[in-house]
Amino acid sequence: MNQLSRMVLVGILALLVGCGYHLRGSIEMPEVLKNMYVFGASQPLQGELQSIMKASKGKIVGSPNDAGVVVKVLREEMRNRVLTIGSTGKSSESELEYYLRFQFFDSKENALMDEQVVEISREFFNDQTAVLAKGNEEQLIRNEIYKQVARMILARARIAVDTQKK
């Protein structure tokens, strides 16, 4: 029985590897993207980039000279805008707006791609009776925006590197 369970386990693992299974959050990256330097990003964005890089067997390096790709954040902004006001005079619906302008460089400060812009907005309901839940929901939405932006940056970095090779 022990031999049979090992064979089943090996078979399942072989199927998972064969179908392209990979850990959640990991991205397959070319070798040049494994070392990235990020300049001027907010702490939450830097943290998300670091998390994805770690899951993808890459890392954020401490110097642009050690990096295959340098991400220079030119402008980053997160704003909260009131959409509707309830009968009590307090906001009942809000919108988070995120704006990011950045550019990719190689370690010799040559631009790999023109400036890139990312704009994301998310609307959410402000329940005035559940103040703690409102704060948690807004923070959750902010975190999701940063995750999405980090993935977009890495996808565009891959495009920049691929077009540079040609």
CSV table of N, CA and C in Angstrom, one decimal:
chain,number,residue,atom,x,y,z
A,1,MET,N,0.8,-1.2,0.0
A,1,MET,CA,0.0,0.0,0.0
A,1,MET,C,0.9,1.3,0.0
A,2,ASN,N,1.9,1.2,0.7
A,2,ASN,CA,2.8,2.4,0.8
A,2,ASN,C,3.4,2.7,-0.5
A,3,GLN,N,3.8,1.7,-1.3
A,3,GLN,CA,4.4,1.8,-2.6
A,3,GLN,C,3.3,2.4,-3.6
A,4,LEU,N,2.1,2.0,-3.4
A,4,LEU,CA,1.0,2.5,-4.3
A,4,LEU,C,0.8,4.0,-4.0
A,5,SER,N,0.7,4.4,-2.8
A,5,SER,CA,0.5,5.8,-2.4
A,5,SER,C,1.6,6.7,-2.9
A,6,ARG,N,2.8,6.2,-2.9
A,6,ARG,CA,4.0,7.0,-3.4
A,6,ARG,C,3.8,7.2,-4.9
A,7,MET,N,3.4,6.1,-5.6
A,7,MET,CA,3.2,6.2,-7.1
A,7,MET,C,2.1,7.2,-7.4
A,8,VAL,N,1.0,7.2,-6.7
A,8,VAL,CA,-0.1,8.1,-6.9
A,8,VAL,C,0.4,9.5,-6.7
A,9,LEU,N,1.2,9.8,-5.6
A,9,LEU,CA,1.7,11.1,-5.3
A,9,LEU,C,2.6,11.6,-6.4
A,10,VAL,N,3.5,10.7,-6.9
A,10,VAL,CA,4.4,11.1,-7.9
A,10,VAL,C,3.6,11.4,-9.2
A,11,GLY,N,2.6,10.6,-9.5
A,11,GLY,CA,1.8,10.8,-10.7
A,11,GLY,C,1.1,12.2,-10.6
A,12,ILE,N,0.5,12.5,-9.5
A,12,ILE,CA,-0.2,13.8,-9.3
A,12,ILE,C,0.8,15.0,-9.5
A,13,LEU,N,2.0,14.8,-8.9
A,13,LEU,CA,3.0,15.9,-9.0
A,13,LEU,C,3.4,16.1,-10.4
A,14,ALA,N,3.6,15.0,-11.1
A,14,ALA,CA,4.0,15.0,-12.6
A,14,ALA,C,2.9,15.7,-13.4
A,15,LEU,N,1.7,15.4,-13.1
A,15,LEU,CA,0.6,16.1,-13.8
A,15,LEU,C,0.6,17.6,-13.5
A,16,LEU,N,0.8,18.0,-12.3
A,16,LEU,CA,0.8,19.4,-11.9
A,16,LEU,C,1.9,20.1,-12.6
A,17,VAL,N,3.1,19.6,-12.6
A,17,VAL,CA,4.2,20.2,-13.3
A,17,VAL,C,4.0,20.2,-14.8
A,18,GLY,N,3.5,19.2,-15.4
A,18,GLY,CA,3.2,19.1,-16.8
A,18,GLY,C,2.2,20.0,-17.3
A,19,CYS,N,1.2,20.4,-16.5
A,19,CYS,CA,0.1,21.3,-16.9
A,19,CYS,C,0.5,22.8,-16.7
A,20,GLY,N,1.7,23.0,-16.2
A,20,GLY,CA,2.1,24.4,-16.1
A,20,GLY,C,1.7,25.0,-14.7
A,21,TYR,N,1.4,24.2,-13.7
A,21,TYR,CA,1.1,24.7,-12.4
A,21,TYR,C,2.2,25.5,-11.8
A,22,HIS,N,2.0,26.7,-11.2
A,22,HIS,CA,3.0,27.4,-10.5
A,22,HIS,C,2.3,28.1,-9.3
A,23,LEU,N,3.1,28.5,-8.4
A,23,LEU,CA,2.6,29.2,-7.2
A,23,LEU,C,1.9,30.4,-7.5
A,24,ARG,N,0.8,30.7,-6.7
A,24,ARG,CA,0.1,31.9,-6.9
A,24,ARG,C,1.0,33.2,-6.7
A,25,GLY,N,0.8,34.1,-7.6
A,25,GLY,CA,1.6,35.3,-7.4
A,25,GLY,C,2.9,35.3,-8.2
A,26,SER,N,3.3,34.1,-8.6
A,26,SER,CA,4.6,34.0,-9.4
A,26,SER,C,4.4,34.3,-10.8
A,27,ILE,N,5.4,34.9,-11.4
A,27,ILE,CA,5.4,35.2,-12.9
A,27,ILE,C,6.7,34.7,-13.5
A,28,GLU,N,6.6,34.1,-14.6
A,28,GLU,CA,7.8,33.6,-15.3
A,28,GLU,C,8.5,34.8,-15.9
A,29,MET,N,9.7,35.0,-15.6
A,29,MET,CA,10.5,36.2,-16.0
A,29,MET,C,11.7,35.8,-16.7
A,30,PRO,N,12.1,36.6,-17.7
A,30,PRO,CA,13.5,36.4,-18.3
A,30,PRO,C,14.6,36.7,-17.3
A,31,GLU,N,15.7,36.2,-17.6
A,31,GLU,CA,16.9,36.4,-16.6
A,31,GLU,C,17.2,37.8,-16.3
A,32,VAL,N,17.1,38.7,-17.3
A,32,VAL,CA,17.4,40.1,-17.1
A,32,VAL,C,16.5,40.8,-16.1
A,33,LEU,N,15.2,40.2,-15.9
A,33,LEU,CA,14.3,40.8,-15.0
A,33,LEU,C,14.4,40.3,-13.6
A,34,LYS,N,15.2,39.3,-13.4
A,34,LYS,CA,15.3,38.7,-12.1
A,34,LYS,C,15.9,39.6,-11.0
A,35,ASN,N,16.7,40.6,-11.5
A,35,ASN,CA,17.2,41.7,-10.6
A,35,ASN,C,16.7,43.0,-11.0
A,36,MET,N,15.8,43.6,-10.2
A,36,MET,CA,15.2,44.9,-10.5
A,36,MET,C,15.5,45.9,-9.5
A,37,TYR,N,15.7,47.2,-9.9
A,37,TYR,CA,15.8,48.3,-8.9
A,37,TYR,C,14.7,49.2,-9.1
A,38,VAL,N,14.0,49.6,-8.0
A,38,VAL,CA,12.8,50.5,-8.1
A,38,VAL,C,13.2,51.8,-7.4
A,39,PHE,N,13.0,52.9,-8.1
A,39,PHE,CA,13.4,54.2,-7.6
A,39,PHE,C,12.1,55.1,-7.6
A,40,GLY,N,11.8,55.6,-6.4
A,40,GLY,CA,10.8,56.6,-6.2
A,40,GLY,C,9.4,56.0,-6.0
A,41,ALA,N,9.2,54.7,-5.8
A,41,ALA,CA,7.9,54.1,-5.6
A,41,ALA,C,7.5,54.3,-4.1
A,42,SER,N,6.2,54.3,-3.9
A,42,SER,CA,5.7,54.3,-2.5
A,42,SER,C,6.0,53.0,-1.8
A,43,GLN,N,5.9,53.0,-0.5
A,43,GLN,CA,6.2,51.8,0.2
A,43,GLN,C,5.3,50.6,-0.1
A,44,PRO,N,3.9,50.9,-0.2
A,44,PRO,CA,3.0,49.8,-0.6
A,44,PRO,C,3.3,49.2,-1.9
A,45,LEU,N,3.6,50.0,-2.9
A,45,LEU,CA,3.9,49.5,-4.3
A,45,LEU,C,5.3,48.7,-4.2
A,46,GLN,N,6.2,49.3,-3.6
A,46,GLN,CA,7.5,48.6,-3.5
A,46,GLN,C,7.4,47.2,-2.8
A,47,GLY,N,6.5,47.2,-1.8
A,47,GLY,CA,6.3,45.9,-1.1
A,47,GLY,C,5.6,44.9,-2.0
A,48,GLU,N,4.7,45.3,-2.8
A,48,GLU,CA,4.0,44.3,-3.7
A,48,GLU,C,5.0,43.9,-4.8
A,49,LEU,N,5.8,44.8,-5.3
A,49,LEU,CA,6.8,44.4,-6.3
A,49,LEU,C,7.7,43.4,-5.7
A,50,GLN,N,8.2,43.6,-4.5
A,50,GLN,CA,9.1,42.7,-3.8
A,50,GLN,C,8.5,41.4,-3.6
A,51,SER,N,7.2,41.3,-3.2
A,51,SER,CA,6.5,40.1,-3.0
A,51,SER,C,6.4,39.2,-4.3
A,52,ILE,N,6.0,39.9,-5.4
A,52,ILE,CA,5.9,39.2,-6.7
A,52,ILE,C,7.3,38.7,-7.1
A,53,MET,N,8.3,39.6,-7.0
A,53,MET,CA,9.6,39.2,-7.4
A,53,MET,C,10.1,38.0,-6.6
A,54,LYS,N,9.8,38.0,-5.3
A,54,LYS,CA,10.3,36.8,-4.5
A,54,LYS,C,9.6,35.6,-4.9
A,55,ALA,N,8.3,35.6,-5.2
A,55,ALA,CA,7.5,34.5,-5.6
A,55,ALA,C,8.0,34.0,-7.0
A,56,SER,N,8.6,34.9,-7.8
A,56,SER,CA,9.1,34.5,-9.1
A,56,SER,C,10.6,34.2,-9.1
A,57,LYS,N,11.2,34.0,-8.0
A,57,LYS,CA,12.6,33.8,-7.8
A,57,LYS,C,13.5,34.9,-8.3
A,58,GLY,N,13.0,36.1,-8.2
A,58,GLY,CA,13.7,37.3,-8.5
A,58,GLY,C,13.9,38.2,-7.2
A,59,LYS,N,14.5,39.3,-7.4
A,59,LYS,CA,14.6,40.2,-6.2
A,59,LYS,C,14.7,41.7,-6.6
A,60,ILE,N,14.4,42.5,-5.6
A,60,ILE,CA,14.6,44.0,-5.8
A,60,ILE,C,16.0,44.2,-5.2
A,61,VAL,N,16.9,44.8,-6.0
A,61,VAL,CA,18.2,45.0,-5.6
A,61,VAL,C,18.4,46.4,-5.0
A,62,GLY,N,19.5,46.7,-4.3
A,62,GLY,CA,19.7,47.9,-3.6
A,62,GLY,C,20.4,49.0,-4.4
A,63,SER,N,20.9,48.6,-5.6
A,63,SER,CA,21.6,49.5,-6.5
A,63,SER,C,21.2,49.4,-7.9
A,64,PRO,N,21.1,50.5,-8.7
A,64,PRO,CA,20.8,50.3,-10.1
A,64,PRO,C,21.9,49.6,-10.9
A,65,ASN,N,23.1,49.6,-10.4
A,65,ASN,CA,24.2,48.9,-11.1
A,65,ASN,C,24.1,47.4,-11.0
A,66,ASP,N,23.4,46.9,-10.0
A,66,ASP,CA,23.2,45.5,-9.9
A,66,ASP,C,21.9,45.0,-10.6
A,67,ALA,N,21.2,45.9,-11.2
A,67,ALA,CA,19.8,45.5,-11.8
A,67,ALA,C,19.9,45.3,-13.3
A,68,GLY,N,19.1,44.4,-13.7
A,68,GLY,CA,18.9,44.2,-15.2
A,68,GLY,C,18.0,45.3,-15.7
A,69,VAL,N,17.0,45.7,-14.9
A,69,VAL,CA,16.0,46.7,-15.3
A,69,VAL,C,15.8,47.6,-14.1
A,70,VAL,N,15.8,48.9,-14.4
A,70,VAL,CA,15.5,49.9,-13.4
A,70,VAL,C,14.1,50.5,-13.6
A,71,VAL,N,13.3,50.6,-12.6
A,71,VAL,CA,12.0,51.2,-12.7
A,71,VAL,C,12.1,52.5,-12.0
A,72,LYS,N,11.9,53.6,-12.8
A,72,LYS,CA,11.9,54.9,-12.2
A,72,LYS,C,10.5,55.5,-12.1
A,73,VAL,N,10.0,55.6,-10.9
A,73,VAL,CA,8.6,56.2,-10.8
A,73,VAL,C,8.7,57.7,-10.8
A,74,LEU,N,8.0,58.3,-11.8
A,74,LEU,CA,8.1,59.7,-12.0
A,74,LEU,C,7.0,60.4,-11.2
A,75,ARG,N,5.8,59.8,-11.1
A,75,ARG,CA,4.7,60.3,-10.3
A,75,ARG,C,3.8,59.2,-9.9
A,76,GLU,N,3.4,59.3,-8.6
A,76,GLU,CA,2.5,58.3,-8.1
A,76,GLU,C,1.5,59.0,-7.2
A,77,GLU,N,0.2,58.7,-7.3
A,77,GLU,CA,-0.8,59.4,-6.6
A,77,GLU,C,-2.0,58.5,-6.3
A,78,MET,N,-2.5,58.5,-5.1
A,78,MET,CA,-3.7,57.8,-4.7
A,78,MET,C,-4.6,58.8,-4.1
A,79,ARG,N,-5.8,59.0,-4.7
A,79,ARG,CA,-6.8,60.0,-4.2
A,79,ARG,C,-8.1,59.3,-3.9
A,80,ASN,N,-8.8,59.8,-2.8
A,80,ASN,CA,-10.1,59.4,-2.5
A,80,ASN,C,-11.1,60.5,-2.8
A,81,ARG,N,-12.1,60.2,-3.6
A,81,ARG,CA,-13.0,61.2,-4.1
A,81,ARG,C,-14.4,60.8,-3.6
A,82,VAL,N,-15.2,61.7,-3.1
A,82,VAL,CA,-16.6,61.4,-2.7
A,82,VAL,C,-17.5,61.5,-3.9
A,83,LEU,N,-18.3,60.4,-4.1
A,83,LEU,CA,-19.2,60.4,-5.3
A,83,LEU,C,-20.6,60.8,-4.9
A,84,THR,N,-21.1,60.3,-3.8
A,84,THR,CA,-22.5,60.7,-3.3
A,84,THR,C,-22.5,61.0,-1.8
A,85,ILE,N,-23.4,61.8,-1.4
A,85,ILE,CA,-23.5,62.2,0.0
A,85,ILE,C,-24.9,61.8,0.4
A,86,GLY,N,-25.0,61.1,1.6
A,86,GLY,CA,-26.2,60.7,2.1
A,86,GLY,C,-27.0,61.8,2.8
A,87,SER,N,-28.2,61.4,3.4
A,87,SER,CA,-29.1,62.4,4.0
A,87,SER,C,-28.4,63.0,5.3
A,88,THR,N,-27.5,62.4,5.9
A,88,THR,CA,-26.8,62.9,7.1
A,88,THR,C,-25.7,63.9,6.7
A,89,GLY,N,-25.4,64.0,5.4
A,89,GLY,CA,-24.3,64.9,5.0
A,89,GLY,C,-23.0,64.3,4.9
A,90,LYS,N,-22.9,63.0,5.2
A,90,LYS,CA,-21.7,62.3,5.1
A,90,LYS,C,-21.6,61.5,3.8
A,91,SER,N,-20.4,61.2,3.3
A,91,SER,CA,-20.3,60.4,2.0
A,91,SER,C,-20.8,59.0,2.2
A,92,SER,N,-21.6,58.6,1.1
A,92,SER,CA,-22.1,57.3,1.1
A,92,SER,C,-21.5,56.4,0.1
A,93,GLU,N,-20.8,57.1,-0.9
A,93,GLU,CA,-20.1,56.3,-1.9
A,93,GLU,C,-18.8,57.1,-2.3
A,94,SER,N,-17.7,56.4,-2.4
A,94,SER,CA,-16.4,57.0,-2.7
A,94,SER,C,-15.8,56.3,-3.8
A,95,GLU,N,-14.7,56.9,-4.4
A,95,GLU,CA,-14.0,56.3,-5.4
A,95,GLU,C,-12.5,56.5,-5.1
A,96,LEU,N,-11.7,55.5,-5.2
A,96,LEU,CA,-10.3,55.6,-5.1
A,96,LEU,C,-9.7,55.7,-6.5
A,97,GLU,N,-8.9,56.7,-6.7
A,97,GLU,CA,-8.2,56.9,-8.0
A,97,GLU,C,-6.7,56.8,-7.8
A,98,TYR,N,-6.1,56.0,-8.6
A,98,TYR,CA,-4.7,55.8,-8.6
A,98,TYR,C,-4.1,56.1,-9.9
A,99,TYR,N,-3.0,56.9,-9.8
A,99,TYR,CA,-2.3,57.3,-11.0
A,99,TYR,C,-0.8,57.0,-10.8
A,100,LEU,N,-0.2,56.4,-11.9
A,100,LEU,CA,1.3,56.1,-11.8
A,100,LEU,C,1.9,56.4,-13.2
A,101,ARG,N,3.0,57.2,-13.2
A,101,ARG,CA,3.8,57.4,-14.4
A,101,ARG,C,5.2,56.9,-14.1
A,102,PHE,N,5.7,56.1,-15.0
A,102,PHE,CA,7.0,55.5,-14.7
A,102,PHE,C,7.7,55.2,-16.0
A,103,GLN,N,9.0,54.9,-15.9
A,103,GLN,CA,9.8,54.5,-17.1
A,103,GLN,C,10.8,53.5,-16.8
A,104,PHE,N,11.2,52.6,-17.7
A,104,PHE,CA,12.1,51.6,-17.6
A,104,PHE,C,13.5,52.0,-18.1
A,105,PHE,N,14.5,51.7,-17.4
A,105,PHE,CA,15.9,51.9,-17.9
A,105,PHE,C,16.7,50.6,-17.7
A,106,ASP,N,17.8,50.5,-18.4
A,106,ASP,CA,18.8,49.4,-18.1
A,106,ASP,C,19.8,49.9,-17.1
A,107,SER,N,20.7,49.1,-16.8
A,107,SER,CA,21.7,49.5,-15.7
A,107,SER,C,22.6,50.7,-16.2
A,108,LYS,N,22.7,50.9,-17.5
A,108,LYS,CA,23.5,52.0,-18.0
A,108,LYS,C,22.7,53.3,-18.3
A,109,GLU,N,21.5,53.3,-17.7
A,109,GLU,CA,20.6,54.5,-17.8
A,109,GLU,C,20.0,54.7,-19.2
A,110,ASN,N,20.0,53.7,-20.0
A,110,ASN,CA,19.4,53.8,-21.4
A,110,ASN,C,17.9,53.5,-21.2
A,111,ALA,N,17.0,54.3,-21.8
A,111,ALA,CA,15.6,54.1,-21.7
A,111,ALA,C,15.2,52.8,-22.5
A,112,LEU,N,14.5,51.9,-21.9
A,112,LEU,CA,14.1,50.7,-22.6
A,112,LEU,C,12.7,50.9,-23.3
A,113,MET,N,12.0,51.9,-22.8
A,113,MET,CA,10.6,52.2,-23.3
A,113,MET,C,10.2,53.6,-23.0
A,114,ASP,N,9.3,54.1,-23.7
A,114,ASP,CA,8.8,55.5,-23.4
A,114,ASP,C,8.1,55.4,-22.0
A,115,GLU,N,7.8,56.6,-21.5
A,115,GLU,CA,7.1,56.7,-20.2
A,115,GLU,C,5.8,56.0,-20.3
A,116,GLN,N,5.5,55.3,-19.2
A,116,GLN,CA,4.2,54.5,-19.1
A,116,GLN,C,3.3,55.1,-18.1
A,117,VAL,N,2.0,55.1,-18.3
A,117,VAL,CA,1.0,55.6,-17.4
A,117,VAL,C,0.0,54.5,-17.1
A,118,VAL,N,-0.3,54.4,-15.8
A,118,VAL,CA,-1.3,53.5,-15.3
A,118,VAL,C,-2.3,54.3,-14.5
A,119,GLU,N,-3.6,54.1,-14.8
A,119,GLU,CA,-4.7,54.8,-14.1
A,119,GLU,C,-5.7,53.7,-13.7
A,120,ILE,N,-6.0,53.7,-12.5
A,120,ILE,CA,-7.0,52.7,-12.0
A,120,ILE,C,-8.0,53.4,-11.0
A,121,SER,N,-9.3,53.1,-11.1
A,121,SER,CA,-10.2,53.7,-10.2
A,121,SER,C,-11.2,52.6,-9.7
A,122,ARG,N,-11.5,52.6,-8.5
A,122,ARG,CA,-12.4,51.7,-7.8
A,122,ARG,C,-13.5,52.4,-7.0
A,123,GLU,N,-14.7,52.1,-7.2
A,123,GLU,CA,-15.8,52.7,-6.4
A,123,GLU,C,-16.2,51.8,-5.3
A,124,PHE,N,-16.6,52.3,-4.1
A,124,PHE,CA,-17.0,51.5,-3.0
A,124,PHE,C,-18.0,52.3,-2.2
A,125,PHE,N,-18.9,51.5,-1.5
A,125,PHE,CA,-19.9,52.0,-0.7
A,125,PHE,C,-19.4,52.3,0.7
A,126,ASN,N,-19.7,53.5,1.2
A,126,ASN,CA,-19.3,53.9,2.6
A,126,ASN,C,-20.5,53.7,3.5
A,127,ASP,N,-20.5,52.7,4.2
A,127,ASP,CA,-21.6,52.4,5.2
A,127,ASP,C,-21.2,53.2,6.5
A,128,GLN,N,-22.0,54.2,6.8
A,128,GLN,CA,-21.7,55.1,7.9
A,128,GLN,C,-22.0,54.4,9.2
A,129,THR,N,-22.8,53.3,9.2
A,129,THR,CA,-23.1,52.6,10.4
A,129,THR,C,-22.0,51.6,10.8
A,130,ALA,N,-21.2,51.2,9.9
A,130,ALA,CA,-20.1,50.3,10.1
A,130,ALA,C,-18.7,50.9,9.8
A,131,VAL,N,-18.3,51.8,10.7
A,131,VAL,CA,-17.1,52.6,10.5
A,131,VAL,C,-15.9,51.7,10.3
A,132,LEU,N,-15.7,50.7,11.2
A,132,LEU,CA,-14.5,49.9,11.1
A,132,LEU,C,-14.5,49.1,9.8
A,133,ALA,N,-15.6,48.6,9.4
A,133,ALA,CA,-15.7,47.8,8.1
A,133,ALA,C,-15.4,48.8,6.9
A,134,LYS,N,-15.8,50.0,7.0
A,134,LYS,CA,-15.5,51.0,5.9
A,134,LYS,C,-14.0,51.2,5.8
A,135,GLY,N,-13.3,51.3,6.9
A,135,GLY,CA,-11.9,51.5,6.8
A,135,GLY,C,-11.2,50.3,6.3
A,136,ASN,N,-11.6,49.1,6.7
A,136,ASN,CA,-11.0,47.9,6.3
A,136,ASN,C,-11.3,47.7,4.8
A,137,GLU,N,-12.5,48.0,4.3
A,137,GLU,CA,-12.8,47.8,2.9
A,137,GLU,C,-11.9,48.7,2.1
A,138,GLU,N,-11.7,50.0,2.5
A,138,GLU,CA,-10.9,50.9,1.7
A,138,GLU,C,-9.5,50.4,1.7
A,139,GLN,N,-8.9,49.9,2.8
A,139,GLN,CA,-7.6,49.4,2.8
A,139,GLN,C,-7.4,48.2,1.9
A,140,LEU,N,-8.4,47.3,1.9
A,140,LEU,CA,-8.4,46.1,1.1
A,140,LEU,C,-8.4,46.5,-0.4
A,141,ILE,N,-9.2,47.5,-0.8
A,141,ILE,CA,-9.2,48.0,-2.1
A,141,ILE,C,-7.8,48.6,-2.5
A,142,ARG,N,-7.3,49.4,-1.6
A,142,ARG,CA,-5.9,50.0,-1.9
A,142,ARG,C,-4.9,48.9,-2.1
A,143,ASN,N,-4.9,47.9,-1.3
A,143,ASN,CA,-4.0,46.7,-1.4
A,143,ASN,C,-4.2,46.0,-2.8
A,144,GLU,N,-5.4,45.8,-3.2
A,144,GLU,CA,-5.7,45.2,-4.5
A,144,GLU,C,-5.2,46.0,-5.6
A,145,ILE,N,-5.3,47.3,-5.5
A,145,ILE,CA,-4.8,48.2,-6.6
A,145,ILE,C,-3.3,48.1,-6.7
A,146,TYR,N,-2.6,48.1,-5.5
A,146,TYR,CA,-1.2,48.0,-5.6
A,146,TYR,C,-0.7,46.7,-6.2
A,147,LYS,N,-1.5,45.6,-5.9
A,147,LYS,CA,-1.1,44.3,-6.4
A,147,LYS,C,-1.3,44.3,-8.0
A,148,GLN,N,-2.4,44.9,-8.4
A,148,GLN,CA,-2.7,45.0,-9.8
A,148,GLN,C,-1.6,45.8,-10.5
A,149,VAL,N,-1.3,46.9,-10.0
A,149,VAL,CA,-0.3,47.8,-10.6
A,149,VAL,C,1.1,47.1,-10.6
A,150,ALA,N,1.5,46.4,-9.6
A,150,ALA,CA,2.8,45.7,-9.5
A,150,ALA,C,2.8,44.7,-10.7
A,151,ARG,N,1.7,43.9,-10.9
A,151,ARG,CA,1.7,43.0,-12.0
A,151,ARG,C,1.8,43.7,-13.3
A,152,MET,N,1.1,44.8,-13.5
A,152,MET,CA,1.2,45.6,-14.7
A,152,MET,C,2.6,46.0,-15.0
A,153,ILE,N,3.3,46.5,-14.0
A,153,ILE,CA,4.7,47.0,-14.1
A,153,ILE,C,5.5,45.8,-14.6
A,154,LEU,N,5.4,44.7,-14.0
A,154,LEU,CA,6.3,43.5,-14.4
A,154,LEU,C,5.9,43.1,-15.8
A,155,ALA,N,4.6,43.1,-16.2
A,155,ALA,CA,4.2,42.7,-17.5
A,155,ALA,C,4.8,43.7,-18.6
A,156,ARG,N,4.8,45.0,-18.3
A,156,ARG,CA,5.3,45.9,-19.2
A,156,ARG,C,6.9,45.9,-19.2
A,157,ALA,N,7.5,45.6,-18.1
A,157,ALA,CA,8.9,45.4,-18.1
A,157,ALA,C,9.3,44.3,-19.0
A,158,ARG,N,8.6,43.2,-18.9
A,158,ARG,CA,8.9,42.1,-19.8
A,158,ARG,C,8.8,42.4,-21.3
A,159,ILE,N,7.7,43.2,-21.6
A,159,ILE,CA,7.6,43.7,-23.0
A,159,ILE,C,8.8,44.6,-23.4
A,160,ALA,N,9.2,45.5,-22.4
A,160,ALA,CA,10.3,46.4,-22.7
A,160,ALA,C,11.6,45.6,-23.0
A,161,VAL,N,11.8,44.6,-22.2
A,161,VAL,CA,13.0,43.7,-22.4
A,161,VAL,C,12.9,42.9,-23.7
A,162,ASP,N,11.7,42.4,-24.0
A,162,ASP,CA,11.6,41.6,-25.2
A,162,ASP,C,11.8,42.4,-26.4
A,163,THR,N,11.2,43.7,-26.4
A,163,THR,CA,11.4,44.5,-27.6
A,163,THR,C,12.8,45.0,-27.8
A,164,GLN,N,13.5,45.1,-26.7
A,164,GLN,CA,14.9,45.6,-26.7
A,164,GLN,C,15.8,44.5,-27.3
A,165,LYS,N,15.5,43.3,-27.2
A,165,LYS,CA,16.3,42.2,-27.7
A,165,LYS,C,16.2,42.1,-29.2
A,166,LYS,N,15.1,42.6,-29.8
A,166,LYS,CA,14.9,42.5,-31.3
A,166,LYS,C,15.6,43.6,-32.0
